[in-house]
Amino acid sequence: MIRRIKALAPGSIALALLIACSAPSNKEAPTIGAAAGTLAEPNVAEIRSAIEAANTKSMAGMLSGDMAVALGSYTEGSIMMMPGMPMMNGRAAIEKGMKGMMDMMKVNAASFNTQDVMVSGDMAIETGTFSMTTTMKGGKPMTDNGKYLTVWKHQADGSWKAIRDINNSDGAPPAGAK
């Protein structure tokens, strides 16, 4: 019988096979806990709450133009993939790319809506939607709606940091875009 496994530690293929072949139960599959070799149930609601708090803080930074706050949930090794831009690899590249964007526009309003969080060991994958109203210098306000996928990693200090972030618009590409 095949079951959906919602929590799986990276590199634990043997554990996955063992769980997949075991008798079905009403409990979700366990994940490897903080102590090596111990099984612990992830508190997905607590992790989701931490991710949503980080998103709220990031949004506040975007609205105020404070890039240090806006990018506070990214690590040195993070990768960000924005539409119409090359991949930004590392915190310095993300700061440079985002500063370039923010120098051209003001964020008037923003919202991130977490739809789902899946947890596997010390990693969490967030799927969500966004709405953002921006005004280009000398332009009129424009609202964009879209979706995103962010991979978060649990840090030694207990926080969750975004290590991979990709998003795209629900709207059609601008006229003339290739």
Short mmCIF file of N, CA and C in Angstrom, two decimals:
data_model
loop_
_atom_site.label_atom_id
_atom_site.label_comp_id
_atom_site.label_asym_id
_atom_site.label_seq_id
_atom_site.Cartn_x
_atom_site.Cartn_y
_atom_site.Cartn_z
N MET A 1 0.84 -1.17 0.00
CA MET A 1 0.00 0.00 0.00
C MET A 1 0.90 1.24 0.00
N ILE A 2 0.58 2.21 -0.82
CA ILE A 2 1.36 3.44 -0.89
C ILE A 2 0.69 4.50 -0.04
N ARG A 3 1.53 5.18 0.80
CA ARG A 3 1.01 6.25 1.65
C ARG A 3 1.79 7.50 1.34
N ARG A 4 1.18 8.66 1.54
CA ARG A 4 1.88 9.94 1.39
C ARG A 4 2.72 10.17 2.64
N ILE A 5 3.99 10.45 2.44
CA ILE A 5 4.88 10.72 3.55
C ILE A 5 5.07 12.23 3.61
N LYS A 6 4.64 12.85 4.71
CA LYS A 6 4.71 14.30 4.83
C LYS A 6 5.99 14.77 5.51
N ALA A 7 6.64 13.95 6.29
CA ALA A 7 7.83 14.39 7.00
C ALA A 7 8.94 13.36 6.81
N LEU A 8 10.06 13.77 6.24
CA LEU A 8 11.15 12.87 5.96
C LEU A 8 12.45 13.63 6.06
N ALA A 9 13.36 13.14 6.86
CA ALA A 9 14.67 13.79 7.01
C ALA A 9 15.48 13.60 5.74
N PRO A 10 16.25 14.63 5.34
CA PRO A 10 17.10 14.48 4.14
C PRO A 10 18.04 13.30 4.30
N GLY A 11 18.21 12.54 3.22
CA GLY A 11 19.13 11.42 3.23
C GLY A 11 18.60 10.19 3.93
N SER A 12 17.32 10.15 4.26
CA SER A 12 16.77 9.02 5.01
C SER A 12 15.94 8.12 4.12
N ILE A 13 16.51 7.68 3.02
CA ILE A 13 15.78 6.83 2.09
C ILE A 13 15.39 5.52 2.75
N ALA A 14 16.31 4.94 3.51
CA ALA A 14 16.00 3.67 4.18
C ALA A 14 14.82 3.85 5.13
N LEU A 15 14.80 4.95 5.86
CA LEU A 15 13.68 5.23 6.76
C LEU A 15 12.39 5.39 5.96
N ALA A 16 12.47 6.07 4.82
CA ALA A 16 11.28 6.27 3.98
C ALA A 16 10.73 4.94 3.50
N LEU A 17 11.63 4.06 3.05
CA LEU A 17 11.17 2.75 2.59
C LEU A 17 10.56 1.94 3.72
N LEU A 18 11.16 2.00 4.90
CA LEU A 18 10.64 1.30 6.05
C LEU A 18 9.23 1.81 6.39
N ILE A 19 9.07 3.12 6.40
CA ILE A 19 7.77 3.72 6.71
C ILE A 19 6.76 3.39 5.63
N ALA A 20 7.16 3.49 4.37
CA ALA A 20 6.25 3.24 3.26
C ALA A 20 5.76 1.79 3.24
N CYS A 21 6.61 0.87 3.67
CA CYS A 21 6.24 -0.55 3.65
C CYS A 21 5.56 -1.01 4.92
N SER A 22 5.51 -0.16 5.93
CA SER A 22 4.90 -0.56 7.19
C SER A 22 3.38 -0.53 7.07
N ALA A 23 2.74 -1.10 8.05
CA ALA A 23 1.27 -1.14 8.06
C ALA A 23 0.74 0.28 8.20
N PRO A 24 -0.35 0.62 7.51
CA PRO A 24 -0.91 1.96 7.59
C PRO A 24 -1.38 2.28 9.00
N SER A 25 -1.28 3.55 9.36
CA SER A 25 -1.79 4.01 10.64
C SER A 25 -2.43 5.36 10.44
N ASN A 26 -3.07 5.88 11.47
CA ASN A 26 -3.69 7.19 11.38
C ASN A 26 -2.72 8.32 11.67
N LYS A 27 -1.50 7.99 12.13
CA LYS A 27 -0.49 9.02 12.43
C LYS A 27 0.31 9.32 11.18
N GLU A 28 0.77 10.60 11.07
CA GLU A 28 1.66 10.96 9.98
C GLU A 28 3.02 10.37 10.25
N ALA A 29 3.83 10.22 9.20
CA ALA A 29 5.17 9.65 9.35
C ALA A 29 6.03 10.55 10.22
N PRO A 30 6.91 9.95 11.03
CA PRO A 30 7.79 10.73 11.90
C PRO A 30 8.94 11.33 11.12
N THR A 31 9.64 12.27 11.73
CA THR A 31 10.84 12.86 11.17
C THR A 31 11.97 12.69 12.17
N ILE A 32 13.19 12.77 11.68
CA ILE A 32 14.33 12.67 12.58
C ILE A 32 14.37 13.94 13.43
N GLY A 33 14.51 13.80 14.72
CA GLY A 33 14.53 14.93 15.63
C GLY A 33 15.92 15.52 15.79
N ALA A 34 16.06 16.45 16.74
CA ALA A 34 17.32 17.16 16.97
C ALA A 34 18.41 16.20 17.44
N ALA A 35 18.08 15.24 18.27
CA ALA A 35 19.07 14.29 18.74
C ALA A 35 19.24 13.20 17.68
N ALA A 36 20.47 12.89 17.35
CA ALA A 36 20.75 11.92 16.29
C ALA A 36 20.06 10.59 16.59
N GLY A 37 19.34 10.11 15.59
CA GLY A 37 18.72 8.81 15.69
C GLY A 37 17.40 8.78 16.44
N THR A 38 16.92 9.88 16.97
CA THR A 38 15.65 9.88 17.68
C THR A 38 14.54 10.32 16.74
N LEU A 39 13.38 9.81 16.97
CA LEU A 39 12.22 10.20 16.17
C LEU A 39 11.41 11.23 16.95
N ALA A 40 11.00 12.27 16.25
CA ALA A 40 10.19 13.31 16.88
C ALA A 40 9.20 13.83 15.86
N GLU A 41 8.02 14.15 16.34
CA GLU A 41 7.00 14.72 15.46
C GLU A 41 7.28 16.22 15.30
N PRO A 42 7.33 16.73 14.07
CA PRO A 42 7.54 18.17 13.91
C PRO A 42 6.27 18.92 14.31
N ASN A 43 6.43 20.06 14.90
CA ASN A 43 5.29 20.90 15.24
C ASN A 43 5.08 21.86 14.06
N VAL A 44 4.35 21.39 13.05
CA VAL A 44 4.18 22.14 11.82
C VAL A 44 3.50 23.49 12.08
N ALA A 45 2.54 23.52 12.99
CA ALA A 45 1.85 24.78 13.30
C ALA A 45 2.83 25.81 13.88
N GLU A 46 3.72 25.37 14.74
CA GLU A 46 4.73 26.26 15.33
C GLU A 46 5.71 26.75 14.27
N ILE A 47 6.13 25.86 13.38
CA ILE A 47 7.06 26.22 12.31
C ILE A 47 6.39 27.19 11.36
N ARG A 48 5.14 26.92 11.00
CA ARG A 48 4.40 27.83 10.11
C ARG A 48 4.28 29.21 10.75
N SER A 49 4.00 29.26 12.03
CA SER A 49 3.89 30.54 12.73
C SER A 49 5.21 31.32 12.68
N ALA A 50 6.33 30.62 12.85
CA ALA A 50 7.65 31.27 12.78
C ALA A 50 7.91 31.81 11.38
N ILE A 51 7.53 31.05 10.36
CA ILE A 51 7.71 31.48 8.97
C ILE A 51 6.83 32.69 8.68
N GLU A 52 5.58 32.64 9.11
CA GLU A 52 4.68 33.78 8.88
C GLU A 52 5.18 35.03 9.60
N ALA A 53 5.76 34.88 10.80
CA ALA A 53 6.32 36.03 11.52
C ALA A 53 7.50 36.61 10.75
N ALA A 54 8.35 35.75 10.18
CA ALA A 54 9.48 36.22 9.37
C ALA A 54 8.97 36.95 8.14
N ASN A 55 7.91 36.44 7.51
CA ASN A 55 7.32 37.11 6.34
C ASN A 55 6.77 38.49 6.71
N THR A 56 6.11 38.58 7.86
CA THR A 56 5.55 39.86 8.31
C THR A 56 6.66 40.87 8.53
N LYS A 57 7.75 40.44 9.14
CA LYS A 57 8.89 41.32 9.38
C LYS A 57 9.51 41.78 8.06
N SER A 58 9.66 40.85 7.13
CA SER A 58 10.22 41.17 5.81
C SER A 58 9.33 42.18 5.09
N MET A 59 8.02 41.97 5.17
CA MET A 59 7.07 42.89 4.54
C MET A 59 7.20 44.29 5.13
N ALA A 60 7.34 44.38 6.45
CA ALA A 60 7.50 45.68 7.11
C ALA A 60 8.76 46.37 6.60
N GLY A 61 9.84 45.62 6.41
CA GLY A 61 11.07 46.18 5.88
C GLY A 61 10.90 46.70 4.46
N MET A 62 10.15 45.96 3.63
CA MET A 62 9.90 46.42 2.25
C MET A 62 9.09 47.70 2.25
N LEU A 63 8.06 47.76 3.10
CA LEU A 63 7.20 48.95 3.14
C LEU A 63 7.95 50.19 3.63
N SER A 64 8.90 50.00 4.56
CA SER A 64 9.66 51.13 5.09
C SER A 64 10.92 51.42 4.28
N GLY A 65 11.26 50.54 3.34
CA GLY A 65 12.47 50.72 2.55
C GLY A 65 13.73 50.28 3.28
N ASP A 66 13.60 49.55 4.38
CA ASP A 66 14.74 49.08 5.17
C ASP A 66 15.15 47.69 4.67
N MET A 67 16.18 47.66 3.81
CA MET A 67 16.59 46.40 3.19
C MET A 67 17.15 45.41 4.21
N ALA A 68 17.79 45.89 5.27
CA ALA A 68 18.33 44.98 6.28
C ALA A 68 17.19 44.19 6.93
N VAL A 69 16.07 44.85 7.19
CA VAL A 69 14.91 44.17 7.78
C VAL A 69 14.21 43.32 6.72
N ALA A 70 14.05 43.86 5.52
CA ALA A 70 13.37 43.14 4.44
C ALA A 70 14.06 41.82 4.12
N LEU A 71 15.39 41.79 4.23
CA LEU A 71 16.15 40.59 3.87
C LEU A 71 16.70 39.85 5.09
N GLY A 72 16.18 40.17 6.26
CA GLY A 72 16.67 39.57 7.50
C GLY A 72 16.49 38.08 7.61
N SER A 73 15.60 37.50 6.81
CA SER A 73 15.36 36.06 6.92
C SER A 73 16.18 35.24 5.91
N TYR A 74 17.17 35.87 5.26
CA TYR A 74 18.01 35.16 4.29
C TYR A 74 19.39 34.90 4.88
N THR A 75 20.01 33.78 4.48
CA THR A 75 21.34 33.41 4.95
C THR A 75 22.38 33.81 3.91
N GLU A 76 23.65 33.64 4.28
CA GLU A 76 24.75 33.93 3.35
C GLU A 76 24.66 33.04 2.10
N GLY A 77 24.15 31.84 2.25
CA GLY A 77 24.07 30.91 1.13
C GLY A 77 22.72 30.87 0.43
N SER A 78 21.85 31.80 0.73
CA SER A 78 20.51 31.81 0.12
C SER A 78 20.59 32.06 -1.38
N ILE A 79 19.57 31.57 -2.09
CA ILE A 79 19.41 31.83 -3.52
C ILE A 79 18.00 32.38 -3.72
N MET A 80 17.91 33.49 -4.48
CA MET A 80 16.62 34.09 -4.79
C MET A 80 16.46 34.13 -6.31
N MET A 81 15.26 33.74 -6.77
CA MET A 81 14.96 33.73 -8.19
C MET A 81 13.70 34.56 -8.42
N MET A 82 13.91 35.74 -8.98
CA MET A 82 12.82 36.68 -9.26
C MET A 82 12.54 36.65 -10.77
N PRO A 83 11.30 36.93 -11.17
CA PRO A 83 11.00 36.95 -12.60
C PRO A 83 11.77 38.07 -13.31
N GLY A 84 12.25 37.77 -14.50
CA GLY A 84 12.92 38.77 -15.32
C GLY A 84 14.29 39.17 -14.83
N MET A 85 14.86 38.43 -13.88
CA MET A 85 16.17 38.76 -13.34
C MET A 85 17.02 37.49 -13.29
N PRO A 86 18.34 37.64 -13.38
CA PRO A 86 19.20 36.47 -13.19
C PRO A 86 19.09 35.98 -11.75
N MET A 87 19.42 34.71 -11.54
CA MET A 87 19.41 34.14 -10.21
C MET A 87 20.40 34.91 -9.33
N MET A 88 19.98 35.22 -8.11
CA MET A 88 20.84 35.91 -7.15
C MET A 88 21.34 34.87 -6.16
N ASN A 89 22.64 34.59 -6.21
CA ASN A 89 23.24 33.53 -5.42
C ASN A 89 24.05 34.13 -4.28
N GLY A 90 23.56 34.02 -3.05
CA GLY A 90 24.24 34.54 -1.87
C GLY A 90 23.61 35.83 -1.38
N ARG A 91 23.78 36.07 -0.10
CA ARG A 91 23.17 37.24 0.55
C ARG A 91 23.60 38.55 -0.11
N ALA A 92 24.89 38.70 -0.43
CA ALA A 92 25.37 39.95 -1.04
C ALA A 92 24.70 40.19 -2.39
N ALA A 93 24.55 39.14 -3.20
CA ALA A 93 23.90 39.28 -4.50
C ALA A 93 22.41 39.61 -4.34
N ILE A 94 21.78 39.00 -3.35
CA ILE A 94 20.36 39.29 -3.09
C ILE A 94 20.19 40.74 -2.65
N GLU A 95 21.04 41.21 -1.76
CA GLU A 95 20.97 42.61 -1.31
C GLU A 95 21.17 43.56 -2.47
N LYS A 96 22.16 43.28 -3.32
CA LYS A 96 22.43 44.14 -4.49
C LYS A 96 21.24 44.17 -5.44
N GLY A 97 20.71 42.99 -5.76
CA GLY A 97 19.58 42.91 -6.68
C GLY A 97 18.33 43.58 -6.13
N MET A 98 18.05 43.34 -4.88
CA MET A 98 16.85 43.93 -4.27
C MET A 98 17.01 45.44 -4.09
N LYS A 99 18.21 45.90 -3.75
CA LYS A 99 18.44 47.33 -3.63
C LYS A 99 18.23 48.00 -4.97
N GLY A 100 18.71 47.37 -6.04
CA GLY A 100 18.50 47.90 -7.39
C GLY A 100 17.02 48.04 -7.72
N MET A 101 16.25 47.04 -7.35
CA MET A 101 14.80 47.10 -7.59
C MET A 101 14.17 48.20 -6.74
N MET A 102 14.54 48.26 -5.46
CA MET A 102 13.92 49.22 -4.54
C MET A 102 14.32 50.65 -4.87
N ASP A 103 15.47 50.85 -5.52
CA ASP A 103 15.87 52.19 -5.95
C ASP A 103 14.99 52.70 -7.08
N MET A 104 14.36 51.77 -7.81
CA MET A 104 13.50 52.14 -8.94
C MET A 104 12.04 52.26 -8.56
N MET A 105 11.65 51.79 -7.39
CA MET A 105 10.22 51.77 -7.03
C MET A 105 10.03 51.90 -5.53
N LYS A 106 8.81 52.19 -5.17
CA LYS A 106 8.39 52.19 -3.77
C LYS A 106 7.33 51.12 -3.60
N VAL A 107 7.44 50.35 -2.53
CA VAL A 107 6.41 49.36 -2.21
C VAL A 107 5.35 50.05 -1.37
N ASN A 108 4.14 50.17 -1.91
CA ASN A 108 3.04 50.84 -1.24
C ASN A 108 2.26 49.90 -0.32
N ALA A 109 2.12 48.66 -0.74
CA ALA A 109 1.37 47.66 0.03
C ALA A 109 1.87 46.28 -0.38
N ALA A 110 1.86 45.36 0.58
CA ALA A 110 2.30 44.00 0.29
C ALA A 110 1.62 43.03 1.25
N SER A 111 1.35 41.84 0.76
CA SER A 111 0.85 40.77 1.62
C SER A 111 1.37 39.44 1.11
N PHE A 112 1.76 38.59 2.05
CA PHE A 112 2.16 37.23 1.77
C PHE A 112 1.17 36.33 2.47
N ASN A 113 0.65 35.34 1.77
CA ASN A 113 -0.33 34.43 2.34
C ASN A 113 0.17 33.00 2.23
N THR A 114 0.61 32.45 3.34
CA THR A 114 1.09 31.08 3.37
C THR A 114 -0.08 30.14 3.15
N GLN A 115 0.03 29.31 2.12
CA GLN A 115 -1.02 28.34 1.82
C GLN A 115 -0.74 26.99 2.47
N ASP A 116 0.56 26.64 2.53
CA ASP A 116 0.93 25.31 2.99
C ASP A 116 2.38 25.33 3.47
N VAL A 117 2.69 24.55 4.49
CA VAL A 117 4.06 24.34 4.95
C VAL A 117 4.25 22.85 5.12
N MET A 118 5.26 22.30 4.45
CA MET A 118 5.63 20.90 4.61
C MET A 118 6.98 20.86 5.30
N VAL A 119 7.14 19.98 6.28
CA VAL A 119 8.37 19.92 7.07
C VAL A 119 9.04 18.57 6.86
N SER A 120 10.37 18.63 6.70
CA SER A 120 11.20 17.44 6.57
C SER A 120 12.49 17.69 7.33
N GLY A 121 12.60 17.11 8.51
CA GLY A 121 13.80 17.32 9.32
C GLY A 121 13.96 18.78 9.69
N ASP A 122 15.12 19.36 9.33
CA ASP A 122 15.37 20.77 9.65
C ASP A 122 15.05 21.70 8.48
N MET A 123 14.26 21.20 7.54
CA MET A 123 13.84 21.99 6.37
C MET A 123 12.32 22.09 6.34
N ALA A 124 11.85 23.23 5.83
CA ALA A 124 10.42 23.44 5.63
C ALA A 124 10.23 24.07 4.26
N ILE A 125 9.18 23.67 3.58
CA ILE A 125 8.85 24.23 2.27
C ILE A 125 7.53 24.96 2.40
N GLU A 126 7.56 26.25 2.11
CA GLU A 126 6.37 27.09 2.18
C GLU A 126 5.87 27.37 0.77
N THR A 127 4.59 27.18 0.56
CA THR A 127 3.93 27.53 -0.69
C THR A 127 2.94 28.64 -0.36
N GLY A 128 2.93 29.69 -1.16
CA GLY A 128 2.03 30.80 -0.84
C GLY A 128 1.71 31.67 -2.03
N THR A 129 0.92 32.68 -1.74
CA THR A 129 0.55 33.69 -2.73
C THR A 129 0.93 35.05 -2.18
N PHE A 130 1.06 36.00 -3.10
CA PHE A 130 1.39 37.36 -2.68
C PHE A 130 0.57 38.36 -3.48
N SER A 131 0.47 39.55 -2.91
CA SER A 131 -0.09 40.71 -3.60
C SER A 131 0.80 41.88 -3.23
N MET A 132 1.23 42.64 -4.22
CA MET A 132 2.12 43.76 -3.96
C MET A 132 1.75 44.93 -4.86
N THR A 133 1.60 46.10 -4.24
CA THR A 133 1.36 47.33 -5.00
C THR A 133 2.63 48.16 -4.92
N THR A 134 3.16 48.51 -6.09
CA THR A 134 4.38 49.31 -6.18
C THR A 134 4.14 50.50 -7.09
N THR A 135 4.98 51.51 -6.89
CA THR A 135 4.96 52.68 -7.77
C THR A 135 6.37 52.89 -8.29
N MET A 136 6.53 52.77 -9.60
CA MET A 136 7.83 53.06 -10.22
C MET A 136 8.05 54.56 -10.14
N LYS A 137 9.31 54.99 -10.05
CA LYS A 137 9.61 56.42 -10.01
C LYS A 137 8.98 57.10 -11.22
N GLY A 138 8.16 58.11 -10.95
CA GLY A 138 7.48 58.84 -12.02
C GLY A 138 6.28 58.11 -12.60
N GLY A 139 5.90 56.96 -12.03
CA GLY A 139 4.80 56.18 -12.57
C GLY A 139 3.59 56.17 -11.66
N LYS A 140 2.63 55.35 -12.06
CA LYS A 140 1.40 55.17 -11.29
C LYS A 140 1.49 53.86 -10.53
N PRO A 141 0.75 53.75 -9.42
CA PRO A 141 0.76 52.50 -8.66
C PRO A 141 0.27 51.32 -9.52
N MET A 142 0.93 50.17 -9.34
CA MET A 142 0.55 48.94 -10.04
C MET A 142 0.48 47.82 -9.00
N THR A 143 -0.53 46.99 -9.13
CA THR A 143 -0.66 45.84 -8.23
C THR A 143 -0.35 44.57 -8.99
N ASP A 144 0.44 43.71 -8.37
CA ASP A 144 0.78 42.42 -8.95
C ASP A 144 0.40 41.34 -7.96
N ASN A 145 -0.19 40.28 -8.46
CA ASN A 145 -0.53 39.11 -7.66
C ASN A 145 0.24 37.93 -8.22
N GLY A 146 0.67 37.05 -7.35
CA GLY A 146 1.43 35.90 -7.81
C GLY A 146 1.55 34.82 -6.76
N LYS A 147 2.52 33.93 -6.98
CA LYS A 147 2.73 32.81 -6.06
C LYS A 147 4.22 32.64 -5.84
N TYR A 148 4.55 31.93 -4.75
CA TYR A 148 5.95 31.72 -4.40
C TYR A 148 6.15 30.37 -3.74
N LEU A 149 7.38 29.95 -3.74
CA LEU A 149 7.81 28.74 -3.06
C LEU A 149 9.12 29.09 -2.36
N THR A 150 9.16 28.89 -1.05
CA THR A 150 10.35 29.22 -0.26
C THR A 150 10.75 28.01 0.56
N VAL A 151 12.05 27.70 0.51
CA VAL A 151 12.60 26.62 1.33
C VAL A 151 13.28 27.29 2.53
N TRP A 152 12.89 26.86 3.72
CA TRP A 152 13.41 27.40 4.97
C TRP A 152 14.26 26.34 5.65
N LYS A 153 15.30 26.79 6.37
CA LYS A 153 16.16 25.88 7.12
C LYS A 153 16.22 26.33 8.57
N HIS A 154 16.05 25.37 9.48
CA HIS A 154 16.10 25.65 10.90
C HIS A 154 17.55 25.97 11.28
N GLN A 155 17.74 27.06 12.01
CA GLN A 155 19.07 27.53 12.40
C GLN A 155 19.41 27.11 13.83
N ALA A 156 20.68 27.14 14.15
CA ALA A 156 21.15 26.76 15.49
C ALA A 156 20.53 27.62 16.58
N ASP A 157 20.20 28.90 16.26
CA ASP A 157 19.60 29.80 17.26
C ASP A 157 18.09 29.59 17.41
N GLY A 158 17.53 28.59 16.67
CA GLY A 158 16.10 28.30 16.75
C GLY A 158 15.26 28.99 15.70
N SER A 159 15.82 29.94 14.98
CA SER A 159 15.06 30.66 13.95
C SER A 159 15.00 29.83 12.67
N TRP A 160 14.14 30.26 11.77
CA TRP A 160 14.03 29.66 10.44
C TRP A 160 14.46 30.72 9.44
N LYS A 161 15.36 30.35 8.51
CA LYS A 161 15.87 31.28 7.50
C LYS A 161 15.58 30.72 6.11
N ALA A 162 15.27 31.64 5.19
CA ALA A 162 15.00 31.25 3.80
C ALA A 162 16.33 30.96 3.11
N ILE A 163 16.43 29.77 2.52
CA ILE A 163 17.64 29.41 1.80
C ILE A 163 17.42 29.34 0.28
N ARG A 164 16.18 29.20 -0.13
CA ARG A 164 15.80 29.22 -1.55
C ARG A 164 14.46 29.95 -1.63
N ASP A 165 14.34 30.85 -2.62
CA ASP A 165 13.12 31.65 -2.74
C ASP A 165 12.87 31.92 -4.21
N ILE A 166 11.70 31.53 -4.68
CA ILE A 166 11.33 31.77 -6.08
C ILE A 166 9.88 32.23 -6.12
N ASN A 167 9.59 33.16 -7.03
CA ASN A 167 8.22 33.63 -7.18
C ASN A 167 7.97 34.03 -8.61
N ASN A 168 6.70 34.12 -8.97
CA ASN A 168 6.32 34.66 -10.27
C ASN A 168 4.91 35.20 -10.23
N SER A 169 4.64 36.06 -11.19
CA SER A 169 3.37 36.77 -11.27
C SER A 169 2.29 35.89 -11.88
N ASP A 170 1.06 36.15 -11.47
CA ASP A 170 -0.08 35.50 -12.13
C ASP A 170 -0.43 36.20 -13.43
N GLY A 171 0.06 37.43 -13.60
CA GLY A 171 -0.26 38.23 -14.78
C GLY A 171 0.56 37.82 -15.99
N ALA A 172 0.11 38.28 -17.13
CA ALA A 172 0.82 38.03 -18.39
C ALA A 172 2.11 38.84 -18.39
N PRO A 173 3.14 38.33 -19.08
CA PRO A 173 4.38 39.11 -19.19
C PRO A 173 4.09 40.45 -19.90
N PRO A 174 4.91 41.45 -19.63
CA PRO A 174 4.71 42.74 -20.29
C PRO A 174 4.79 42.58 -21.82
N ALA A 175 4.08 43.44 -22.53
CA ALA A 175 4.10 43.41 -23.99
C ALA A 175 5.53 43.54 -24.48
N GLY A 176 5.90 42.71 -25.44
CA GLY A 176 7.24 42.75 -26.00
C GLY A 176 8.24 41.90 -25.26
N ALA A 177 7.84 41.28 -24.13
CA ALA A 177 8.76 40.43 -23.38
C ALA A 177 8.98 39.13 -24.15
N LYS A 178 10.19 38.63 -24.08
CA LYS A 178 10.50 37.36 -24.78
C LYS A 178 10.57 36.23 -23.81
#
